[in-house]
Amino acid sequence: MKVEQRIIVALDVPSLEGAIALVNQLPQVSFWKVGLELFTSTGPQILHVLKSQNKRIFLDLKFHDIPNTVAGACRVAAGYGVDLLTIHATSGIEALKAAKEAAQTGAAQAGVKPPQLIAISLLTSISSRQLAFDLKIPLELPEYTLEMALLAKEAGLDGAVCSPQEATQLRETCGDDFVLVCPGVRPTWAQQADQKRSLTPAQAIKAGADYLVIGRPITAAAKPELAWKRIFEEITTAV
């Protein structure tokens, strides 16, 4: 995989116009993330725009519901021809299996390649303390993240979203074919913001990440194209 294909830039903007402007400003970006805010604002319009420009799409809607509901959502989402699609591992193994089958069905009905279905192990904004005291989970954070990834693997999913700090353990346990998508990636020159478990782009790649999801360090930079270039060059030295 080419280095530039491993950088997924987050289109975390509230409007279609803003998203299009950002895509046009960064023509070198081949892979974009569409999350809850933008998809709620535009619906599938932004997906059609990205597909028309031959961009790859990470549709990060983090489905979390009963098996029948997530299956229906994944069936529809797969029909858009997106490349990556997320569902919370805590939906449970029945929902994960139903989502995987439905995504395959939806893609076949639309005549497109099925997306890789990726499980959310634990949001990168959650700390060990929050896991223990707020969510009352009795496992250590790395152990919990691994258990969620193994549940996804058992259900037949293609990979997991994890913080780069857990990537090495998941790579060693889940194998080389298990796709690891890592948000919470921050260059040394960028603010941490609300990310609690973060590494630099080079560190995340060395830890075993397949894809890095990076938003504000690029999109909020004074010169986004230069920020993207700096990150690209940093990753190039790590592979």
Short mmCIF file of C-alpha atoms in Angstrom, two decimals, residues 26-173:
data_model
loop_
_atom_site.label_atom_id
_atom_site.label_comp_id
_atom_site.label_asym_id
_atom_site.label_seq_id
_atom_site.Cartn_x
_atom_site.Cartn_y
_atom_site.Cartn_z
CA LEU A 26 -6.21 18.90 -0.71
CA PRO A 27 -6.27 17.10 -4.06
CA GLN A 28 -3.37 14.90 -2.97
CA VAL A 29 -5.58 13.21 -0.33
CA SER A 30 -7.02 9.96 -1.67
CA PHE A 31 -8.86 8.71 1.44
CA TRP A 32 -11.44 10.73 3.39
CA LYS A 33 -13.40 10.01 6.56
CA VAL A 34 -17.06 11.00 6.70
CA GLY A 35 -18.37 11.00 10.26
CA LEU A 36 -21.59 11.67 12.10
CA GLU A 37 -21.68 15.45 11.84
CA LEU A 38 -21.13 15.69 8.10
CA PHE A 39 -23.31 12.71 7.20
CA THR A 40 -26.14 14.03 9.38
CA SER A 41 -25.82 17.36 7.58
CA THR A 42 -25.54 16.13 3.99
CA GLY A 43 -26.71 12.54 3.92
CA PRO A 44 -25.20 10.50 1.07
CA GLN A 45 -24.57 13.61 -1.05
CA ILE A 46 -21.01 13.92 0.23
CA LEU A 47 -20.39 10.26 -0.59
CA HIS A 48 -21.48 10.83 -4.19
CA VAL A 49 -19.14 13.83 -4.42
CA LEU A 50 -16.19 11.82 -3.16
CA LYS A 51 -16.97 8.86 -5.41
CA SER A 52 -17.17 11.18 -8.43
CA GLN A 53 -13.58 12.21 -7.69
CA ASN A 54 -12.42 8.58 -7.25
CA LYS A 55 -11.72 9.07 -3.57
CA ARG A 56 -11.77 6.24 -1.06
CA ILE A 57 -14.27 6.65 1.77
CA PHE A 58 -14.20 5.71 5.45
CA LEU A 59 -17.85 5.99 6.54
CA ASP A 60 -17.43 6.29 10.28
CA LEU A 61 -20.98 6.20 11.65
CA LYS A 62 -20.21 3.80 14.52
CA PHE A 63 -23.45 1.83 14.35
CA HIS A 64 -24.57 0.54 17.76
CA ASP A 65 -27.97 -1.09 18.06
CA ILE A 66 -29.82 -4.40 18.07
CA PRO A 67 -28.82 -6.94 15.37
CA ASN A 68 -31.77 -6.27 13.04
CA THR A 69 -31.24 -2.50 13.12
CA VAL A 70 -27.49 -2.52 12.53
CA ALA A 71 -27.96 -5.08 9.77
CA GLY A 72 -30.39 -2.79 7.97
CA ALA A 73 -28.09 0.20 8.36
CA CYS A 74 -25.06 -1.73 7.10
CA ARG A 75 -27.01 -3.06 4.13
CA VAL A 76 -27.86 0.47 3.03
CA ALA A 77 -24.42 1.91 3.81
CA ALA A 78 -22.63 -0.83 1.87
CA GLY A 79 -24.66 0.10 -1.19
CA TYR A 80 -22.93 3.49 -1.32
CA GLY A 81 -19.69 1.80 -2.32
CA VAL A 82 -17.70 2.98 0.71
CA ASP A 83 -14.40 1.31 1.58
CA LEU A 84 -14.51 1.16 5.38
CA LEU A 85 -17.58 1.08 7.65
CA THR A 86 -17.70 1.07 11.46
CA ILE A 87 -19.84 -0.64 14.09
CA HIS A 88 -19.32 -0.73 17.86
CA ALA A 89 -18.00 -4.07 19.07
CA THR A 90 -20.18 -3.64 22.17
CA SER A 91 -23.21 -4.23 19.95
CA GLY A 92 -22.42 -7.91 20.59
CA ILE A 93 -21.41 -10.84 18.43
CA GLU A 94 -24.90 -11.45 17.00
CA ALA A 95 -25.10 -7.85 15.79
CA LEU A 96 -21.56 -7.99 14.40
CA LYS A 97 -22.31 -11.14 12.43
CA ALA A 98 -25.60 -9.73 11.17
CA ALA A 99 -23.86 -6.51 10.13
CA LYS A 100 -21.18 -8.39 8.21
CA GLU A 101 -23.72 -10.50 6.32
CA ALA A 102 -25.91 -7.50 5.58
CA ALA A 103 -22.98 -5.44 4.28
CA GLN A 104 -22.13 -8.21 1.86
CA THR A 105 -25.75 -8.41 0.72
CA GLY A 106 -26.13 -4.66 0.32
CA ALA A 107 -22.98 -4.36 -1.74
CA ALA A 108 -24.00 -7.24 -4.00
CA GLN A 109 -27.43 -5.70 -4.58
CA ALA A 110 -25.80 -2.39 -5.55
CA GLY A 111 -23.15 -4.04 -7.70
CA VAL A 112 -20.26 -2.60 -5.69
CA LYS A 113 -17.36 -4.04 -3.72
CA PRO A 114 -18.36 -4.70 -0.10
CA PRO A 115 -16.78 -2.46 2.51
CA GLN A 116 -14.36 -3.70 5.09
CA LEU A 117 -16.38 -3.78 8.29
CA ILE A 118 -14.36 -2.38 11.20
CA ALA A 119 -15.27 -2.68 14.89
CA ILE A 120 -14.90 0.18 17.34
CA SER A 121 -12.97 -1.30 20.25
CA LEU A 122 -12.91 1.74 22.57
CA LEU A 123 -13.17 5.43 21.73
CA THR A 124 -9.77 7.14 21.85
CA SER A 125 -11.24 9.91 24.01
CA ILE A 126 -11.73 7.47 26.90
CA SER A 127 -8.96 7.09 29.48
CA SER A 128 -8.18 4.15 31.75
CA ARG A 129 -9.73 6.02 34.66
CA GLN A 130 -12.95 6.67 32.75
CA LEU A 131 -13.14 3.03 31.69
CA ALA A 132 -12.88 1.91 35.30
CA PHE A 133 -14.81 4.58 37.20
CA ASP A 134 -17.36 5.91 34.69
CA LEU A 135 -18.08 2.80 32.63
CA LYS A 136 -17.44 0.33 35.50
CA ILE A 137 -15.42 -2.01 33.28
CA PRO A 138 -13.24 -4.23 35.53
CA LEU A 139 -10.59 -4.89 32.87
CA GLU A 140 -7.42 -2.91 32.25
CA LEU A 141 -7.78 -0.75 29.17
CA PRO A 142 -5.39 -2.70 26.89
CA GLU A 143 -7.06 -5.97 27.90
CA TYR A 144 -10.53 -4.59 27.23
CA THR A 145 -9.54 -3.27 23.81
CA LEU A 146 -8.02 -6.63 22.91
CA GLU A 147 -11.16 -8.48 23.99
CA MET A 148 -13.30 -6.24 21.77
CA ALA A 149 -10.97 -6.81 18.82
CA LEU A 150 -11.02 -10.57 19.35
CA LEU A 151 -14.83 -10.48 19.47
CA ALA A 152 -14.84 -8.68 16.13
CA LYS A 153 -12.42 -11.19 14.65
CA GLU A 154 -14.57 -14.09 15.88
CA ALA A 155 -17.60 -12.48 14.22
CA GLY A 156 -15.77 -12.35 10.90
CA LEU A 157 -15.17 -8.60 10.78
CA ASP A 158 -12.20 -7.25 8.85
CA GLY A 159 -10.54 -5.23 11.59
CA ALA A 160 -10.86 -2.80 14.45
CA VAL A 161 -10.47 0.82 15.34
CA CYS A 162 -8.06 1.27 18.22
CA SER A 163 -5.77 3.90 19.63
CA PRO A 164 -2.18 3.61 18.37
CA GLN A 165 -1.15 2.72 21.90
CA GLU A 166 -2.98 -0.62 21.60
CA ALA A 167 -1.96 -1.33 18.00
CA THR A 168 1.09 -3.46 18.76
CA GLN A 169 -0.82 -5.84 21.02
CA LEU A 170 -3.71 -6.17 18.59
CA ARG A 171 -1.37 -6.74 15.65
CA GLU A 172 0.52 -9.49 17.50
CA THR A 173 -2.68 -11.22 18.65
#
